[in-house]
mmCIF file of C-alpha atoms in Angstrom:
data_model
loop_
_atom_site.group_PDB
_atom_site.id
_atom_site.type_symbol
_atom_site.label_atom_id
_atom_site.label_comp_id
_atom_site.label_asym_id
_atom_site.label_seq_id
_atom_site.Cartn_x
_atom_site.Cartn_y
_atom_site.Cartn_z
ATOM 1 C CA MET A 1 3.993 -2.828 -22.173
ATOM 2 C CA ALA A 2 7.213 -4.960 -23.427
ATOM 3 C CA LEU A 3 7.534 -8.355 -22.095
ATOM 4 C CA HIS A 4 10.926 -7.197 -19.995
ATOM 5 C CA MET A 5 8.979 -4.491 -18.276
ATOM 6 C CA LYS A 6 6.180 -7.214 -17.299
ATOM 7 C CA ASN A 7 9.377 -9.547 -16.417
ATOM 8 C CA ILE A 8 10.572 -6.757 -14.102
ATOM 9 C CA ILE A 9 7.060 -6.393 -12.499
ATOM 10 C CA GLU A 10 6.577 -9.899 -11.963
ATOM 11 C CA GLY A 11 10.109 -9.639 -10.404
ATOM 12 C CA TYR A 12 8.952 -7.469 -7.881
ATOM 13 C CA ARG A 13 5.635 -9.380 -7.155
ATOM 14 C CA GLN A 14 8.277 -12.736 -6.014
ATOM 15 C CA ALA A 15 10.326 -10.416 -3.924
ATOM 16 C CA ILE A 16 7.162 -8.991 -1.708
ATOM 17 C CA ASN A 17 6.060 -12.591 -1.662
ATOM 18 C CA ASN A 18 9.442 -13.665 0.161
ATOM 19 C CA ASP A 19 9.359 -10.462 2.343
ATOM 20 C CA LEU A 20 6.245 -11.779 3.712
ATOM 21 C CA GLU A 21 7.509 -15.082 4.089
ATOM 22 C CA VAL A 22 10.243 -13.615 6.390
ATOM 23 C CA ILE A 23 8.026 -11.246 8.363
ATOM 24 C CA GLU A 24 5.752 -14.118 9.143
ATOM 25 C CA ILE A 25 8.732 -16.646 10.412
ATOM 26 C CA LEU A 26 10.114 -13.466 12.341
ATOM 27 C CA TYR A 27 6.478 -13.002 14.044
ATOM 28 C CA THR A 28 6.261 -16.806 14.921
ATOM 29 C CA TYR A 29 9.490 -17.064 16.496
ATOM 30 C CA LYS A 30 10.217 -13.450 17.592
ATOM 31 C CA ARG A 31 7.551 -11.243 17.531
ATOM 32 C CA LEU A 32 9.329 -8.336 18.668
ATOM 33 C CA ASN A 33 12.001 -8.298 16.155
ATOM 34 C CA ILE A 34 13.119 -4.883 14.871
ATOM 35 C CA LEU A 35 13.691 -6.590 11.247
ATOM 36 C CA ILE A 36 9.656 -7.268 10.927
ATOM 37 C CA PHE A 37 9.471 -3.515 10.223
ATOM 38 C CA TYR A 38 12.494 -3.780 8.010
ATOM 39 C CA HIS A 39 10.859 -6.117 5.348
ATOM 40 C CA LEU A 40 7.402 -4.726 5.643
ATOM 41 C CA HIS A 41 9.552 -1.557 4.383
ATOM 42 C CA GLN A 42 11.377 -3.041 1.773
ATOM 43 C CA ALA A 43 7.836 -4.928 0.998
ATOM 44 C CA LEU A 44 6.584 -1.291 0.575
ATOM 45 C CA GLU A 45 9.230 -0.111 -1.238
ATOM 46 C CA LYS A 46 9.520 -2.923 -3.822
ATOM 47 C CA GLN A 47 5.433 -2.228 -3.929
ATOM 48 C CA LEU A 48 6.029 1.422 -5.016
ATOM 49 C CA LYS A 49 8.089 0.590 -7.537
ATOM 50 C CA MET A 50 6.297 -2.270 -9.193
ATOM 51 C CA LEU A 51 3.591 0.112 -9.263
ATOM 52 C CA TYR A 52 5.386 3.300 -10.391
ATOM 53 C CA LEU A 53 6.956 0.885 -13.674
ATOM 54 C CA ASP A 54 3.443 -0.188 -14.539
ATOM 55 C CA LEU A 55 1.744 3.047 -14.395
ATOM 56 C CA LYS A 56 4.775 5.310 -15.830
ATOM 57 C CA PRO A 57 6.946 3.271 -17.911
ATOM 58 C CA GLU A 58 8.229 6.307 -20.015
ATOM 59 C CA GLU A 59 9.787 7.536 -16.591
ATOM 60 C CA SER A 60 11.108 4.506 -15.647
ATOM 61 C CA THR A 61 14.438 4.887 -15.943
ATOM 62 C CA TYR A 62 17.490 2.803 -13.652
ATOM 63 C CA SER A 63 18.359 6.176 -11.575
ATOM 64 C CA LYS A 64 14.383 6.855 -10.855
ATOM 65 C CA ILE A 65 13.465 3.346 -10.016
ATOM 66 C CA LYS A 66 16.967 3.850 -7.797
ATOM 67 C CA LYS A 67 16.010 7.305 -6.136
ATOM 68 C CA ILE A 68 12.355 6.052 -4.888
ATOM 69 C CA GLY A 69 13.608 4.410 -1.808
ATOM 70 C CA HIS A 70 14.814 7.710 -0.670
ATOM 71 C CA SER A 71 11.990 9.680 -1.291
ATOM 72 C CA ILE A 72 9.388 6.852 -0.308
ATOM 73 C CA GLU A 73 6.715 9.260 1.289
ATOM 74 C CA GLU A 74 6.067 11.526 -1.872
ATOM 75 C CA ILE A 75 6.169 8.499 -4.177
ATOM 76 C CA SER A 76 3.421 6.909 -2.082
ATOM 77 C CA VAL A 77 1.365 10.097 -2.305
ATOM 78 C CA GLU A 78 2.071 10.059 -5.910
ATOM 79 C CA LEU A 79 0.973 7.148 -7.121
ATOM 80 C CA ILE A 80 -1.591 6.459 -4.632
ATOM 81 C CA ILE A 81 -3.513 9.863 -6.591
ATOM 82 C CA LEU A 82 -2.013 8.493 -9.793
ATOM 83 C CA ILE A 83 -4.027 4.978 -9.044
ATOM 84 C CA GLY A 84 -7.115 6.837 -8.364
ATOM 85 C CA ASP A 85 -6.911 9.075 -11.401
ATOM 86 C CA GLU A 86 -6.443 5.896 -13.465
ATOM 87 C CA HIS A 87 -9.764 4.247 -12.125
ATOM 88 C CA ILE A 88 -11.755 6.991 -12.012
ATOM 89 C CA ARG A 89 -11.291 7.403 -15.818
ATOM 90 C CA ALA A 90 -11.337 3.134 -16.243
ATOM 91 C CA TYR A 91 -15.097 2.845 -14.366
ATOM 92 C CA LYS A 92 -16.257 6.184 -16.468
ATOM 93 C CA LYS A 93 -15.969 4.151 -19.671
ATOM 94 C CA PHE A 94 -17.308 0.814 -18.222
ATOM 95 C CA GLU A 95 -19.711 2.030 -16.234
ATOM 96 C CA VAL A 96 -21.285 5.176 -17.650
ATOM 97 C CA ASN A 97 -24.772 3.691 -17.763
ATOM 98 C CA ASP A 98 -24.793 4.005 -13.860
ATOM 99 C CA PRO A 99 -23.863 7.854 -13.166
ATOM 100 C CA VAL A 100 -25.308 7.667 -9.405
ATOM 101 C CA GLU A 101 -22.679 4.990 -8.526
ATOM 102 C CA TYR A 102 -19.687 6.779 -11.201
ATOM 103 C CA ALA A 103 -20.797 9.946 -8.698
ATOM 104 C CA LYS A 104 -20.041 7.852 -5.419
ATOM 105 C CA LEU A 105 -17.124 5.862 -6.578
ATOM 106 C CA VAL A 106 -15.784 9.530 -7.590
ATOM 107 C CA GLU A 107 -16.385 10.807 -4.149
ATOM 108 C CA ASN A 108 -14.978 7.786 -2.498
ATOM 109 C CA ILE A 109 -11.987 8.320 -4.749
ATOM 110 C CA GLU A 110 -11.592 11.813 -3.620
ATOM 111 C CA PHE A 111 -11.744 11.816 -0.359
ATOM 112 C CA LEU A 112 -9.401 8.566 0.059
ATOM 113 C CA LYS A 113 -6.255 10.598 -2.180
ATOM 114 C CA ASN A 114 -7.085 13.860 0.169
ATOM 115 C CA THR A 115 -6.979 11.505 2.857
ATOM 116 C CA VAL A 116 -3.012 10.108 1.768
ATOM 117 C CA LYS A 117 -2.278 13.922 0.993
ATOM 118 C CA LYS A 118 -2.865 15.371 4.874
ATOM 119 C CA GLU A 119 -1.905 12.000 6.309
ATOM 120 C CA ASN A 120 1.037 12.984 4.514
ATOM 121 C CA ARG A 121 1.632 16.163 5.904
ATOM 122 C CA ILE A 122 0.522 15.809 9.491
ATOM 123 C CA MET A 123 2.317 12.587 10.390
ATOM 124 C CA ARG A 124 5.895 14.032 11.385
ATOM 125 C CA ASP A 125 3.875 16.875 13.771
ATOM 126 C CA ASN A 126 1.577 14.457 15.064
ATOM 127 C CA TYR A 127 3.466 11.101 14.733
ATOM 128 C CA VAL A 128 2.509 9.828 18.239
ATOM 129 C CA THR A 129 -1.286 10.452 18.387
ATOM 130 C CA ASN A 130 -1.471 8.952 14.731
ATOM 131 C CA MET A 131 0.191 6.048 16.271
ATOM 132 C CA HIS A 132 -2.495 5.200 18.312
ATOM 133 C CA ASN A 133 -4.828 5.592 16.094
ATOM 134 C CA TYR A 134 -3.535 3.184 13.613
ATOM 135 C CA GLU A 135 -4.951 0.477 15.126
ATOM 136 C CA ALA A 136 -8.422 1.364 15.164
ATOM 137 C CA PHE A 137 -7.822 2.373 11.493
ATOM 138 C CA LEU A 138 -6.163 -0.964 10.527
ATOM 139 C CA SER A 139 -9.075 -2.810 12.219
ATOM 140 C CA ASN A 140 -11.697 -0.967 10.236
ATOM 141 C CA ILE A 141 -9.907 -2.082 6.974
ATOM 142 C CA TYR A 142 -9.383 -5.354 7.991
ATOM 143 C CA SER A 143 -13.046 -5.759 8.721
ATOM 144 C CA LYS A 144 -14.375 -5.204 5.485
ATOM 145 C CA TYR A 145 -11.972 -8.086 4.050
ATOM 146 C CA GLU A 146 -14.724 -10.791 3.453
ATOM 147 C CA GLN A 147 -16.956 -7.833 2.327
ATOM 148 C CA TYR A 148 -14.058 -6.765 -0.433
ATOM 149 C CA LYS A 149 -13.952 -10.541 -1.224
ATOM 150 C CA LEU A 150 -17.925 -11.007 -1.715
ATOM 151 C CA LEU A 151 -18.179 -7.501 -3.844
ATOM 152 C CA LEU A 152 -15.074 -8.651 -6.260
ATOM 153 C CA SER A 153 -16.652 -12.172 -7.066
ATOM 154 C CA SER A 154 -20.036 -10.743 -7.472
ATOM 155 C CA ASN A 155 -19.199 -7.270 -9.124
ATOM 156 C CA LYS A 156 -16.284 -6.640 -11.355
ATOM 157 C CA SER A 157 -16.831 -2.894 -11.171
ATOM 158 C CA ALA A 158 -16.040 -2.569 -7.557
ATOM 159 C CA LYS A 159 -12.722 -3.446 -8.032
ATOM 160 C CA PRO A 160 -11.049 -0.217 -8.458
ATOM 161 C CA THR A 161 -12.514 1.041 -4.990
ATOM 162 C CA VAL A 162 -11.018 -1.943 -3.581
ATOM 163 C CA ILE A 163 -7.531 -1.401 -4.806
ATOM 164 C CA LEU A 164 -7.438 2.139 -4.204
ATOM 165 C CA SER A 165 -8.776 1.283 -0.319
ATOM 166 C CA ILE A 166 -6.358 -1.030 -0.243
ATOM 167 C CA GLY A 167 -3.051 1.320 -1.570
ATOM 168 C CA ALA A 168 -4.235 4.194 0.695
ATOM 169 C CA LEU A 169 -3.897 1.464 3.861
ATOM 170 C CA LEU A 170 -0.371 0.682 2.639
ATOM 171 C CA ALA A 171 0.595 3.775 1.712
ATOM 172 C CA ILE A 172 -0.635 5.320 5.264
ATOM 173 C CA SER A 173 1.106 2.365 7.228
ATOM 174 C CA LEU A 174 4.289 3.367 5.807
ATOM 175 C CA PHE A 175 3.685 7.013 6.839
ATOM 176 C CA LYS A 176 3.816 5.918 9.979
ATOM 177 C CA MET A 177 6.773 4.545 10.402
ATOM 178 C CA ASN A 178 8.694 7.513 8.431
ATOM 179 C CA ASN A 179 11.320 8.222 10.584
ATOM 180 C CA MET A 180 12.534 4.586 10.925
ATOM 181 C CA PRO A 181 16.250 3.964 9.643
ATOM 182 C CA ARG A 182 16.674 2.386 6.585
ATOM 183 C CA TYR A 183 18.628 -0.795 7.712
ATOM 184 C CA PRO A 184 17.793 -0.388 11.000
ATOM 185 C CA GLU A 185 20.509 -2.538 13.618
ATOM 186 C CA GLU A 186 18.597 -4.226 16.724
ATOM 187 C CA ASP A 187 19.400 -2.035 19.553
ATOM 188 C CA PHE A 188 19.305 1.562 18.067
ATOM 189 C CA ASN A 189 17.723 4.279 19.735
ATOM 190 C CA TYR A 190 14.872 4.611 17.690
ATOM 191 C CA GLN A 191 12.132 7.232 19.869
ATOM 192 C CA ASN A 192 9.000 5.698 18.505
ATOM 193 C CA LEU A 193 10.208 1.779 18.410
ATOM 194 C CA ASN A 194 8.308 1.421 21.971
ATOM 195 C CA ILE A 195 4.944 2.555 19.510
ATOM 196 C CA LEU A 196 5.707 0.426 16.830
ATOM 197 C CA LYS A 197 6.349 -2.634 19.226
ATOM 198 C CA SER A 198 3.153 -2.459 21.207
ATOM 199 C CA ASN A 199 1.208 -2.500 17.482
ATOM 200 C CA ILE A 200 2.936 -5.660 16.628
ATOM 201 C CA HIS A 201 -0.292 -7.625 17.168
ATOM 202 C CA LEU A 202 -1.414 -5.714 13.717
ATOM 203 C CA MET A 203 0.835 -7.510 11.426
ATOM 204 C CA PRO A 204 -0.961 -10.808 10.443
ATOM 205 C CA LYS A 205 -3.819 -7.924 9.454
ATOM 206 C CA LEU A 206 -1.806 -6.389 7.440
ATOM 207 C CA ILE A 207 -0.048 -9.513 6.035
ATOM 208 C CA THR A 208 -3.244 -10.752 5.278
ATOM 209 C CA ILE A 209 -4.416 -7.377 3.330
ATOM 210 C CA PHE A 210 -0.810 -6.990 1.824
ATOM 211 C CA LYS A 211 -1.473 -10.584 0.023
ATOM 212 C CA PHE A 212 -4.813 -10.104 -0.737
ATOM 213 C CA TRP A 213 -3.545 -7.074 -2.879
ATOM 214 C CA LEU A 214 -1.197 -9.134 -4.334
ATOM 215 C CA ASP A 215 -3.430 -11.250 -5.435
ATOM 216 C CA LEU A 216 -6.196 -8.745 -6.302
ATOM 217 C CA ILE A 217 -4.492 -7.225 -9.338
ATOM 218 C CA ARG A 218 -1.403 -8.530 -11.848
ATOM 219 C CA SER A 219 -1.138 -5.044 -12.708
ATOM 220 C CA PRO A 220 -3.174 -2.098 -10.993
ATOM 221 C CA ASN A 221 -4.146 -0.800 -14.908
ATOM 222 C CA ILE A 222 -8.084 -1.837 -15.150
ATOM 223 C CA ASP A 223 -7.636 -4.799 -17.901
ATOM 224 C CA SER A 224 -10.275 -6.981 -17.689
#
């Protein structure tokens, strides 16, 4: 990858960290501030642009990157699937001596890809129901956080599964907010705002997982 592209990707990483810092400040001093969700949305959008630049540099023209913010659901699904396929290929290259584990990885990745696609399809018709299920889903992922860290320290081949799991979590968390205005006002009329606010206590968990994801990879491609 060209040096200027790497510099752009690193710039996105720093910008994402800045958004997370703002989220933490807002959460600490005014937990129901709607701007928390705005900055989360912005961080997720930057994440998608960062991934797109790295995974599809040949298509990363200015106009394409600019459009990502306006088609963020479709890009989310596309990238989660692409990352899954990339890691299946990378895992096969380095772990062909263990066909059972490889088959298990492929099965898990395909399940996650299909889950993301399914969530995207049904979200608009089942928004409230899915929001109510969100806490259980996120809590389940977060409960594995320490386990993920242990796996990574003892088994490098666990890396692809962890990356995809967290990537899927972030994409699905975005779908939960897909009706939210791009630049919300404090008092805007948003029918699902109360649902979002009722789940505000999940924000520290999401920030923790987000930071773990950023620390985990400098690039979504396997390079070690």
